[in-house]
Coordinates of C-alpha atoms in Angstrom, one line a residue:
Chain A
M1 CA 0.0 0.0 0.0
G2 CA 2.8 2.4 0.9
G3 CA 4.7 1.6 -2.4
S4 CA 1.6 2.3 -4.4
L5 CA 0.9 5.5 -2.6
A6 CA 4.4 6.7 -3.2
A7 CA 4.2 5.7 -6.8
A8 CA 0.9 7.5 -7.2
L9 CA 2.1 10.7 -5.5
S10 CA 5.4 10.8 -7.5
S11 CA 3.8 10.0 -10.9
Q12 CA 1.3 12.8 -10.3
G13 CA 4.0 15.3 -9.2
A14 CA 1.8 15.9 -6.2
C15 CA 4.6 16.6 -3.6
R16 CA 7.7 18.7 -3.6
A17 CA 9.4 15.5 -2.5
V18 CA 8.3 12.0 -1.6
V19 CA 10.6 10.5 1.1
G20 CA 10.4 6.8 1.6
V21 CA 11.2 5.2 5.0
A22 CA 11.8 1.5 5.1
R23 CA 13.6 -1.1 7.3
R24 CA 15.8 -2.3 4.5
S25 CA 17.9 -0.1 2.2
V26 CA 17.4 -2.5 -0.7
T27 CA 13.7 -1.6 -0.6
L28 CA 14.6 2.1 -0.8
A29 CA 17.0 1.5 -3.7
T30 CA 14.2 -0.4 -5.6
A31 CA 11.7 2.4 -4.8
R32 CA 14.2 5.0 -6.1
S33 CA 15.0 3.1 -9.3
L34 CA 11.2 2.8 -9.9
R35 CA 10.9 6.5 -9.3
F36 CA 8.4 5.9 -6.6
I37 CA 10.4 8.1 -4.2
H38 CA 12.7 11.1 -4.5
S39 CA 14.9 10.0 -1.6
G40 CA 14.8 7.4 1.1
T41 CA 16.1 6.5 4.5
T42 CA 16.1 3.6 7.0
D43 CA 16.2 6.2 9.8
L44 CA 12.6 6.9 10.8
Q45 CA 13.4 10.1 12.7
Q46 CA 15.4 11.5 9.8
G47 CA 12.6 10.5 7.4
V48 CA 9.8 12.2 9.2
Q49 CA 11.4 15.2 10.9
S50 CA 11.0 17.8 8.1
A51 CA 7.8 16.3 6.5
D52 CA 4.6 18.3 6.0
I53 CA 2.6 15.1 5.9
V54 CA 3.6 11.6 7.2
V55 CA 1.6 8.6 6.1
L56 CA 2.1 5.4 8.1
C57 CA 1.7 2.4 5.8
T58 CA 2.2 -0.7 7.9
P59 CA -0.1 -3.2 9.7
V60 CA -2.3 -1.7 12.4
R61 CA -0.3 -2.6 15.5
D62 CA 2.9 -1.3 13.9
I63 CA 1.1 1.9 13.1
L64 CA 0.1 2.1 16.8
D65 CA 3.7 1.7 17.8
K66 CA 4.9 4.3 15.4
I67 CA 2.4 6.8 16.5
G68 CA 3.8 6.5 20.0
L69 CA 7.3 6.8 18.7
I70 CA 7.4 9.6 16.2
G71 CA 5.2 12.3 17.8
A72 CA 8.2 14.2 19.3
W73 CA 10.1 14.1 16.0
L74 CA 7.4 15.8 13.9
K75 CA 7.6 19.5 13.1
P76 CA 4.8 21.8 14.3
G77 CA 1.7 21.6 12.1
C78 CA 2.8 18.3 10.5
V79 CA -0.1 16.2 9.4
L80 CA 0.1 12.6 10.5
T81 CA -2.1 10.0 8.9
D82 CA -2.1 6.3 8.0
V83 CA -3.6 3.7 5.7
G84 CA -4.5 1.2 8.5
S85 CA -7.5 -1.1 8.1
T86 CA -9.1 -0.2 11.4
K87 CA -9.5 3.3 12.8
S88 CA -10.8 3.3 16.4
A89 CA -7.6 2.1 18.1
I90 CA -5.4 4.3 15.8
C91 CA -7.5 7.4 16.3
Q92 CA -7.4 6.8 20.1
A93 CA -3.6 6.6 20.0
M94 CA -3.4 9.7 17.8
A95 CA -5.3 11.7 20.5
Y96 CA -2.2 11.4 22.7
L97 CA 0.2 13.0 20.1
P98 CA 2.0 16.2 21.1
E99 CA -0.2 19.3 20.6
G100 CA 1.5 20.7 17.5
V101 CA 0.9 17.5 15.4
Q102 CA -2.2 17.4 13.2
P103 CA -3.4 13.8 13.2
L104 CA -6.2 12.1 11.3
G105 CA -6.9 8.5 10.4
G106 CA -7.0 7.3 6.8
H107 CA -8.1 4.1 5.1
P108 CA -8.2 3.6 1.3
M109 CA -10.8 1.0 0.4
C110 CA -8.7 -1.0 -2.0
G111 CA -7.3 -4.3 -1.1
K112 CA -4.3 -6.2 -2.3
E113 CA -3.6 -9.6 -1.0
T114 CA -0.1 -9.4 -2.5
S115 CA 2.3 -7.1 -0.8
G116 CA 5.8 -5.8 -1.4
L117 CA 7.2 -3.0 -3.6
T118 CA 7.4 -5.0 -6.8
M119 CA 3.6 -5.5 -6.6
A120 CA 3.0 -1.7 -6.1
E121 CA 0.8 0.1 -8.7
P122 CA 0.4 3.8 -9.1
G123 CA -3.2 3.3 -10.2
L124 CA -4.2 1.3 -7.1
Y125 CA -6.2 4.2 -5.6
E126 CA -7.8 5.4 -8.8
D127 CA -11.5 6.0 -8.2
K128 CA -11.4 4.2 -4.8
V129 CA -13.1 5.6 -1.7
F130 CA -10.4 6.9 0.7
V131 CA -11.9 7.2 4.2
L132 CA -10.6 10.1 6.3
V133 CA -11.2 10.2 10.1
P134 CA -10.5 13.6 11.6
L135 CA -10.1 13.8 15.4
P136 CA -11.8 16.6 17.4
R137 CA -8.3 18.3 17.5
T138 CA -7.7 18.1 13.7
S139 CA -7.7 21.5 12.1
D140 CA -9.6 22.3 8.9
Q141 CA -6.3 23.0 7.2
A142 CA -5.0 19.6 8.1
L143 CA -8.1 17.9 6.8
R144 CA -7.8 20.0 3.6
L145 CA -4.2 18.9 3.1
A146 CA -5.1 15.2 3.6
T147 CA -8.1 15.6 1.2
S148 CA -5.9 17.1 -1.5
M149 CA -3.4 14.3 -1.2
V150 CA -6.3 11.8 -1.6
R151 CA -7.6 13.6 -4.6
A152 CA -4.1 13.8 -6.1
I153 CA -3.9 10.0 -6.2
G154 CA -7.3 9.8 -7.9
A155 CA -9.2 8.5 -4.9
R156 CA -12.5 9.8 -3.6
P157 CA -12.3 11.2 0.0
L158 CA -15.0 10.3 2.5
V159 CA -15.1 11.7 6.0
L160 CA -16.4 9.2 8.6
D161 CA -16.0 8.7 12.4
A162 CA -13.9 5.9 13.6
Q163 CA -16.7 3.7 15.1
A164 CA -18.8 4.0 11.9
H165 CA -15.8 3.1 9.8
D166 CA -14.9 0.1 11.9
R167 CA -18.5 -1.3 11.9
I168 CA -18.7 -1.0 8.2
V169 CA -15.4 -2.6 7.4
A170 CA -16.2 -5.4 9.9
S171 CA -19.1 -6.4 7.6
I172 CA -17.6 -5.7 4.1
S173 CA -14.0 -6.5 4.6
H174 CA -13.3 -8.5 7.8
L175 CA -16.3 -10.8 7.6
P176 CA -15.5 -11.8 4.0
Y177 CA -12.0 -12.8 5.3
M178 CA -13.4 -14.9 8.1
L179 CA -15.9 -16.6 5.7
A180 CA -13.1 -17.3 3.1
V181 CA -11.1 -18.9 5.9
T182 CA -14.2 -20.9 7.0
L183 CA -14.6 -22.1 3.4
V184 CA -11.1 -23.3 3.1
K185 CA -11.1 -25.1 6.5
A186 CA -14.5 -26.7 5.8
A187 CA -13.4 -27.9 2.4
E188 CA -10.2 -29.2 3.9
A189 CA -12.1 -31.2 6.5
L190 CA -14.4 -32.6 3.8
T191 CA -11.6 -33.7 1.6
E192 CA -10.2 -36.1 4.2
G193 CA -6.8 -35.7 2.7
D194 CA -7.9 -36.5 -0.9
D195 CA -6.2 -34.1 -3.2
L196 CA -8.8 -34.7 -6.0
T197 CA -11.1 -32.1 -4.4
W198 CA -8.5 -29.4 -5.0
R199 CA -8.0 -30.4 -8.6
L200 CA -11.7 -29.8 -9.2
A201 CA -11.8 -26.4 -7.5
A202 CA -12.8 -23.9 -10.1
S203 CA -13.4 -20.1 -10.3
G204 CA -16.2 -20.1 -7.7
F205 CA -14.0 -21.5 -5.0
R206 CA -11.0 -19.4 -6.2
D207 CA -12.9 -16.1 -5.9
T208 CA -14.8 -17.0 -2.7
S209 CA -11.6 -18.0 -0.9
R210 CA -9.3 -15.4 -2.4
V211 CA -8.9 -13.2 0.6
A212 CA -8.0 -16.2 2.8
G213 CA -4.6 -16.0 1.0
G214 CA -3.9 -12.5 2.5
S215 CA -1.3 -11.5 5.0
I216 CA -1.8 -13.1 8.4
D217 CA 0.1 -10.4 10.3
M218 CA -2.2 -7.8 8.8
M219 CA -5.4 -9.7 9.5
L220 CA -4.4 -10.6 13.1
D221 CA -3.9 -6.9 13.8
I222 CA -7.3 -6.2 12.3
L223 CA -8.9 -8.9 14.4
M224 CA -7.3 -7.6 17.5
T225 CA -8.2 -4.0 17.0
N226 CA -11.7 -4.4 15.7
R227 CA -12.7 -7.4 17.7
S228 CA -16.2 -6.4 19.0
A229 CA -17.5 -5.2 15.6
I230 CA -16.1 -8.4 13.9
L231 CA -17.7 -10.6 16.6
E232 CA -21.0 -8.8 15.8
S233 CA -20.5 -9.6 12.1
L234 CA -19.7 -13.2 12.8
G235 CA -22.8 -13.5 14.9
Q236 CA -24.9 -12.2 12.0
A237 CA -23.2 -14.6 9.6
Q238 CA -23.8 -17.6 11.9
D239 CA -27.5 -16.6 12.1
H240 CA -27.9 -16.4 8.4
L241 CA -25.9 -19.5 7.7
S242 CA -28.1 -21.4 10.2
A243 CA -31.3 -20.0 8.6
L244 CA -30.2 -21.1 5.1
T245 CA -29.3 -24.5 6.4
R246 CA -32.6 -24.9 8.1
L247 CA -34.5 -24.0 4.9
L248 CA -32.6 -26.6 3.0
Q249 CA -33.1 -29.2 5.8
D250 CA -36.8 -28.5 5.8
E251 CA -36.9 -28.6 1.9
D252 CA -38.6 -25.2 2.1
Y253 CA -37.6 -24.3 -1.4
A254 CA -40.1 -21.4 -1.7
Q255 CA -38.5 -19.5 1.2
L256 CA -35.0 -20.6 0.1
R257 CA -35.6 -19.1 -3.3
D258 CA -36.7 -15.8 -1.7
A259 CA -33.6 -15.7 0.4
L260 CA -31.2 -16.5 -2.5
E261 CA -33.1 -14.0 -4.7
A262 CA -32.8 -11.2 -2.2
A263 CA -29.0 -11.8 -1.9
R264 CA -28.6 -12.0 -5.7
R265 CA -30.5 -8.8 -6.2
R266 CA -28.4 -7.0 -3.5
R267 CA -25.2 -8.3 -4.9
T268 CA -26.1 -7.3 -8.4
E269 CA -27.1 -3.8 -7.3
V270 CA -23.8 -3.3 -5.5
F271 CA -21.6 -4.6 -8.3
R272 CA -23.2 -4.0 -11.6
Chain B
M1 CA -22.6 -23.4 -21.1
G2 CA -24.3 -24.9 -24.1
G3 CA -23.4 -21.9 -26.3
S4 CA -19.7 -22.1 -25.3
L5 CA -19.7 -25.9 -25.9
A6 CA -21.2 -25.4 -29.4
A7 CA -18.7 -22.6 -30.1
A8 CA -15.8 -24.7 -29.0
L9 CA -16.8 -27.8 -31.0
S10 CA -17.5 -25.7 -34.1
S11 CA -14.3 -23.6 -33.9
Q12 CA -12.3 -26.9 -33.5
G13 CA -14.1 -28.5 -36.4
A14 CA -14.7 -31.4 -34.0
C15 CA -18.0 -32.6 -35.4
R16 CA -19.5 -33.3 -38.8
A17 CA -22.3 -31.0 -37.7
V18 CA -23.2 -29.2 -34.5
V19 CA -27.0 -29.0 -34.2
G20 CA -28.4 -26.5 -31.8
V21 CA -31.7 -27.0 -30.0
A22 CA -33.3 -24.0 -28.2
R23 CA -36.7 -22.9 -27.2
R24 CA -36.6 -19.6 -29.2
S25 CA -35.7 -19.4 -32.9
V26 CA -33.9 -16.1 -32.3
T27 CA -31.4 -17.9 -30.1
L28 CA -30.7 -20.3 -33.0
A29 CA -30.4 -17.4 -35.5
T30 CA -27.8 -15.7 -33.2
A31 CA -25.9 -19.0 -32.8
R32 CA -25.9 -19.5 -36.5
S33 CA -24.7 -16.0 -37.3
L34 CA -21.9 -16.5 -34.7
R35 CA -21.0 -19.8 -36.4
F36 CA -21.5 -21.6 -33.1
I37 CA -23.8 -24.2 -34.8
H38 CA -24.2 -25.6 -38.3
S39 CA -28.0 -25.8 -38.0
G40 CA -30.6 -25.4 -35.4
T41 CA -34.2 -26.3 -34.5
T42 CA -36.7 -25.5 -31.8
D43 CA -38.1 -29.0 -32.2
L44 CA -36.3 -31.2 -29.7
Q45 CA -37.2 -34.5 -31.3
Q46 CA -36.0 -33.3 -34.7
G47 CA -32.8 -31.9 -33.1
V48 CA -31.7 -35.2 -31.4
Q49 CA -33.1 -38.0 -33.6
S50 CA -30.1 -38.4 -35.9
A51 CA -27.4 -37.3 -33.4
D52 CA -24.4 -39.5 -32.5
I53 CA -24.0 -37.6 -29.3
V54 CA -26.5 -35.4 -27.5
V55 CA -25.3 -33.0 -24.7
L56 CA -28.0 -31.6 -22.4
C57 CA -27.0 -28.1 -21.3
T58 CA -29.8 -26.8 -19.1
P59 CA -30.3 -26.6 -15.3
V60 CA -30.3 -30.0 -13.5
R61 CA -34.1 -30.4 -13.1
D62 CA -34.6 -29.6 -16.8
I63 CA -32.0 -32.1 -17.7
L64 CA -33.9 -34.7 -15.6
D65 CA -37.1 -33.9 -17.5
K66 CA -35.3 -34.1 -20.9
I67 CA -33.8 -37.5 -20.1
G68 CA -37.3 -38.9 -19.5
L69 CA -38.5 -37.3 -22.7
I70 CA -36.0 -37.9 -25.4
G71 CA -34.9 -41.5 -24.7
A72 CA -37.3 -43.0 -27.3
W73 CA -36.2 -40.5 -29.9
L74 CA -32.5 -41.3 -29.9
K75 CA -31.0 -43.6 -32.5
P76 CA -29.4 -46.9 -31.3
G77 CA -25.9 -46.3 -29.9
C78 CA -26.4 -42.5 -29.4
V79 CA -24.3 -41.2 -26.6
L80 CA -26.4 -39.0 -24.2
T81 CA -24.5 -36.8 -21.8
D82 CA -25.0 -33.4 -20.0
V83 CA -23.2 -30.6 -18.3
G84 CA -25.3 -30.5 -15.2
S85 CA -23.8 -29.5 -11.9
T86 CA -24.9 -32.5 -9.9
K87 CA -24.6 -36.1 -11.0
S88 CA -26.3 -38.6 -8.7
A89 CA -29.9 -37.7 -9.7
I90 CA -29.0 -37.4 -13.4
C91 CA -27.2 -40.7 -13.5
Q92 CA -30.1 -42.4 -11.7
A93 CA -32.5 -41.0 -14.3
M94 CA -30.1 -42.1 -17.1
A95 CA -30.3 -45.7 -15.8
Y96 CA -33.9 -45.9 -17.0
L97 CA -33.1 -44.9 -20.6
P98 CA -34.0 -47.4 -23.4
E99 CA -31.4 -50.1 -23.8
G100 CA -29.9 -48.8 -27.1
V101 CA -29.0 -45.4 -25.6
Q102 CA -25.4 -45.0 -24.2
P103 CA -25.7 -42.5 -21.3
L104 CA -23.0 -41.0 -19.1
G105 CA -23.0 -37.9 -16.9
G106 CA -20.7 -35.0 -17.6
H107 CA -19.7 -31.9 -15.6
P108 CA -17.1 -29.3 -16.8
M109 CA -15.5 -27.6 -13.8
C110 CA -15.8 -24.0 -15.1
G111 CA -18.4 -21.6 -13.8
K112 CA -20.0 -18.6 -15.4
E113 CA -22.4 -16.5 -13.4
T114 CA -23.4 -14.8 -16.6
S115 CA -25.5 -16.9 -18.9
G116 CA -26.9 -16.5 -22.4
L117 CA -25.5 -17.0 -25.9
T118 CA -23.9 -13.5 -26.2
M119 CA -21.8 -14.4 -23.1
A120 CA -20.6 -17.7 -24.7
E121 CA -16.9 -18.2 -25.2
P122 CA -15.3 -21.0 -27.2
G123 CA -12.3 -20.9 -24.8
L124 CA -14.4 -21.5 -21.7
Y125 CA -13.4 -25.2 -21.3
E126 CA -9.7 -24.7 -22.2
D127 CA -7.6 -26.6 -19.7
K128 CA -10.5 -27.1 -17.3
V129 CA -11.3 -30.5 -15.7
F130 CA -14.4 -32.1 -17.3
V131 CA -15.8 -34.9 -15.1
L132 CA -17.3 -37.9 -16.9
V133 CA -19.5 -40.3 -14.9
P134 CA -20.1 -43.6 -16.8
L135 CA -22.9 -45.8 -15.7
P136 CA -22.5 -49.6 -15.3
R137 CA -24.2 -49.9 -18.7
T138 CA -22.0 -47.4 -20.5
S139 CA -19.8 -49.0 -23.2
D140 CA -16.1 -48.3 -23.5
Q141 CA -16.8 -47.0 -27.0
A142 CA -19.3 -44.4 -25.6
L143 CA -16.9 -43.3 -22.9
R144 CA -14.2 -43.0 -25.6
L145 CA -16.5 -40.8 -27.8
A146 CA -17.3 -38.6 -24.8
T147 CA -13.7 -38.4 -23.9
S148 CA -12.7 -37.3 -27.3
M149 CA -15.3 -34.6 -27.3
V150 CA -13.9 -33.3 -24.0
R151 CA -10.4 -33.3 -25.4
A152 CA -11.6 -31.6 -28.6
I153 CA -12.7 -28.6 -26.6
G154 CA -9.4 -28.4 -24.8
A155 CA -10.7 -29.8 -21.5
R156 CA -9.1 -32.5 -19.3
P157 CA -11.4 -35.6 -18.8
L158 CA -11.6 -37.1 -15.4
V159 CA -13.7 -40.2 -14.7
L160 CA -15.5 -40.2 -11.3
D161 CA -18.5 -41.9 -9.7
A162 CA -21.6 -39.8 -9.1
Q163 CA -21.5 -39.9 -5.3
A164 CA -17.8 -38.8 -5.2
H165 CA -18.4 -36.1 -7.7
D166 CA -21.4 -34.7 -5.7
R167 CA -19.6 -34.7 -2.4
I168 CA -16.7 -32.9 -3.9
V169 CA -18.7 -30.2 -5.7
A170 CA -20.8 -29.7 -2.5
S171 CA -17.6 -28.5 -0.8
I172 CA -15.9 -26.6 -3.6
S173 CA -18.8 -25.2 -5.5
H174 CA -22.1 -25.3 -3.6
L175 CA -20.6 -24.3 -0.2
P176 CA -18.9 -21.3 -1.7
Y177 CA -22.3 -20.2 -3.0
M178 CA -24.0 -20.6 0.3
L179 CA -21.2 -18.7 2.1
A180 CA -21.4 -15.9 -0.5
V181 CA -25.2 -15.7 0.1
T182 CA -24.5 -15.7 3.9
L183 CA -22.0 -12.8 3.4
V184 CA -24.4 -10.7 1.5
K185 CA -27.3 -11.3 3.9
A186 CA -25.2 -10.7 7.0
A187 CA -23.8 -7.5 5.5
E188 CA -27.3 -6.4 4.6
A189 CA -28.5 -7.0 8.1
L190 CA -25.5 -5.0 9.5
T191 CA -26.1 -2.0 7.3
E192 CA -29.5 -1.4 8.8
G193 CA -30.6 0.3 5.5
D194 CA -27.5 2.6 5.3
D195 CA -26.2 2.6 1.8
L196 CA -22.8 3.9 2.9
T197 CA -21.7 0.3 3.6
W198 CA -22.1 -0.7 0.0
R199 CA -20.2 2.4 -1.3
L200 CA -17.2 1.1 0.7
A201 CA -17.4 -2.5 -0.5
A202 CA -14.1 -3.2 -2.2
S203 CA -12.5 -6.1 -4.1
G204 CA -12.5 -8.3 -1.0
F205 CA -16.3 -8.2 -0.7
R206 CA -16.8 -8.3 -4.5
D207 CA -14.8 -11.5 -4.9
T208 CA -16.1 -13.3 -1.8
S209 CA -19.7 -12.5 -2.8
R210 CA -19.4 -13.0 -6.6
V211 CA -21.1 -16.4 -6.9
A212 CA -24.2 -15.0 -4.9
G213 CA -25.0 -13.2 -8.2
G214 CA -25.4 -16.4 -10.1
S215 CA -28.6 -17.9 -11.5
I216 CA -31.2 -18.8 -8.8
D217 CA -32.9 -21.4 -11.0
M218 CA -29.6 -23.2 -11.5
M219 CA -28.7 -23.0 -7.8
L220 CA -32.1 -24.2 -6.6
D221 CA -31.9 -27.2 -8.8
I222 CA -28.4 -28.0 -7.4
L223 CA -29.6 -27.6 -3.8
M224 CA -32.6 -29.9 -4.5
T225 CA -30.5 -32.6 -6.2
N226 CA -27.4 -32.5 -3.9
R227 CA -29.1 -31.7 -0.6
S228 CA -27.5 -34.2 1.7
A229 CA -23.9 -33.5 0.6
I230 CA -24.6 -29.8 0.8
L231 CA -26.0 -30.1 4.3
E232 CA -22.9 -32.0 5.3
S233 CA -20.8 -29.1 3.9
L234 CA -22.9 -26.5 5.7
G235 CA -22.5 -28.4 8.9
Q236 CA -18.7 -28.3 8.5
A237 CA -18.8 -24.6 7.7
Q238 CA -20.9 -23.9 10.8
D239 CA -18.4 -25.8 13.0
H240 CA -15.4 -23.9 11.6
L241 CA -17.1 -20.6 11.7
S242 CA -18.0 -21.2 15.4
A243 CA -14.5 -22.3 16.2
L244 CA -13.0 -19.2 14.6
T245 CA -15.5 -17.0 16.5
R246 CA -14.7 -18.7 19.8
L247 CA -11.0 -18.1 19.3
L248 CA -11.6 -14.4 18.7
Q249 CA -14.0 -14.2 21.7
D250 CA -11.4 -15.8 23.9
E251 CA -8.7 -13.6 22.4
D252 CA -6.7 -16.7 21.8
Y253 CA -4.6 -15.1 19.1
A254 CA -1.9 -17.9 19.1
Q255 CA -4.5 -20.5 18.0
L256 CA -6.3 -18.1 15.8
R257 CA -3.0 -17.4 14.0
D258 CA -2.5 -21.1 13.5
A259 CA -6.0 -21.5 12.0
L260 CA -5.6 -18.6 9.7
E261 CA -2.1 -19.7 8.7
A262 CA -3.3 -23.2 7.8
A263 CA -6.1 -21.8 5.6
R264 CA -3.7 -19.3 3.9
R265 CA -1.2 -22.1 3.2
R266 CA -3.9 -24.4 1.7
R267 CA -5.4 -21.6 -0.4
T268 CA -1.9 -20.7 -1.7
E269 CA -1.2 -24.3 -2.5
V270 CA -4.4 -24.7 -4.5
F271 CA -4.2 -21.5 -6.4
R272 CA -0.6 -20.4 -7.0

């Protein structure tokens, strides 16, 4: 996500300078050679101390660590934001930043289950919703700067509060992940070690299970920091799965048809 | 499926003649103009009576009806097969065909949630597994003819018995559908009528829910004719969904990581 953001900002000439910060210098060399960044450093303090805007692009718990770490290094008025998948925990941590810092949460609604710089694409954010979560302390000017960054990469800014964001992503992003994992584990149990099953898996299984192939570190951080909303989603999923199962058990095909038809209609409305 | 099959057979020059049978003559005119078929008829008896091989390409319950209907019209030695999604009910019905007919079940493992002739593609079956289910009465010669048809369209024939086929597709095809429906219905319940949720739905939701947009008629037929295997799959899914939920409730992140990691590994092995 960070690589794609840097690529988008650089290719649009949106910043005087895009400075990359990474753990390994080879990552920075690659990013420079791809012209994703103007300069780079493995020294976090050096990378952020003269920035007008800092975007943290790591899994949620690492973002939480970094928020605690870099506050004192940022220059007055610096906008600190992130692309983390959950917002309540991050915005809570941001509330404790030194007074001069201008924090707000960010979350671009575009997934990649592949990560790493070589998979980065400058067009990743194009036409995607980019949620911005200002804190009570966030100035209008800071929100405007973040908004213009979002627009510069072709995304559509949407201001939400952290709780509303976290409930929505629990149902449209974290629940799909848990159901994809459920599918793989159920199919695995049903195969009883017979590899034939997997040879027959076609596009339906591939798409429904795709997100189960995503990064475990990222997903565990999400599960830890959005636990209650995800548990609510899981409860709903269990209820609906039980209801569908019961209709099939009872051979109530009229009601089953209504349920399937309602889901088909909704799915078709959302993704034309 | 039928349109793509005709297109593949015609484009490969695999048959002396590909004869299309459809309810509406406009469908046949389109199929002829696309060079998917050599000739066509809306009269089922006329369409099948001189065929060496007949492939029924409709939803499962319509295939069952047609098997009962056309047996008497087929010439001696005619191979009768299908592309229906479940095989036990179809092969049972095939067992009652007149003696001279050579029946065997068929199921190409490639999905399309769009249907209709204009969506047909001659390359649909390319490199896909095509399951063939011979009956005890099926001659080697009939199996060879069906196999060569499967190879002609670029698919990979795989002989299975009906029960094994139906158990496998319950877990890799019908369960994904039921989980996709569950996802849409749970998300719908969680939105409480707020359309914002759907505006934020990104690729994760899109892919995990894709098959919920498929044909209801086709899926209901599948649910009716593969009920017990699908109920077994649904039971497994409920168990695994409950287990994942419990781990999150208990904040047992070590075990949760193991479960997610096992699913990720399996998913990555199946689809590289």
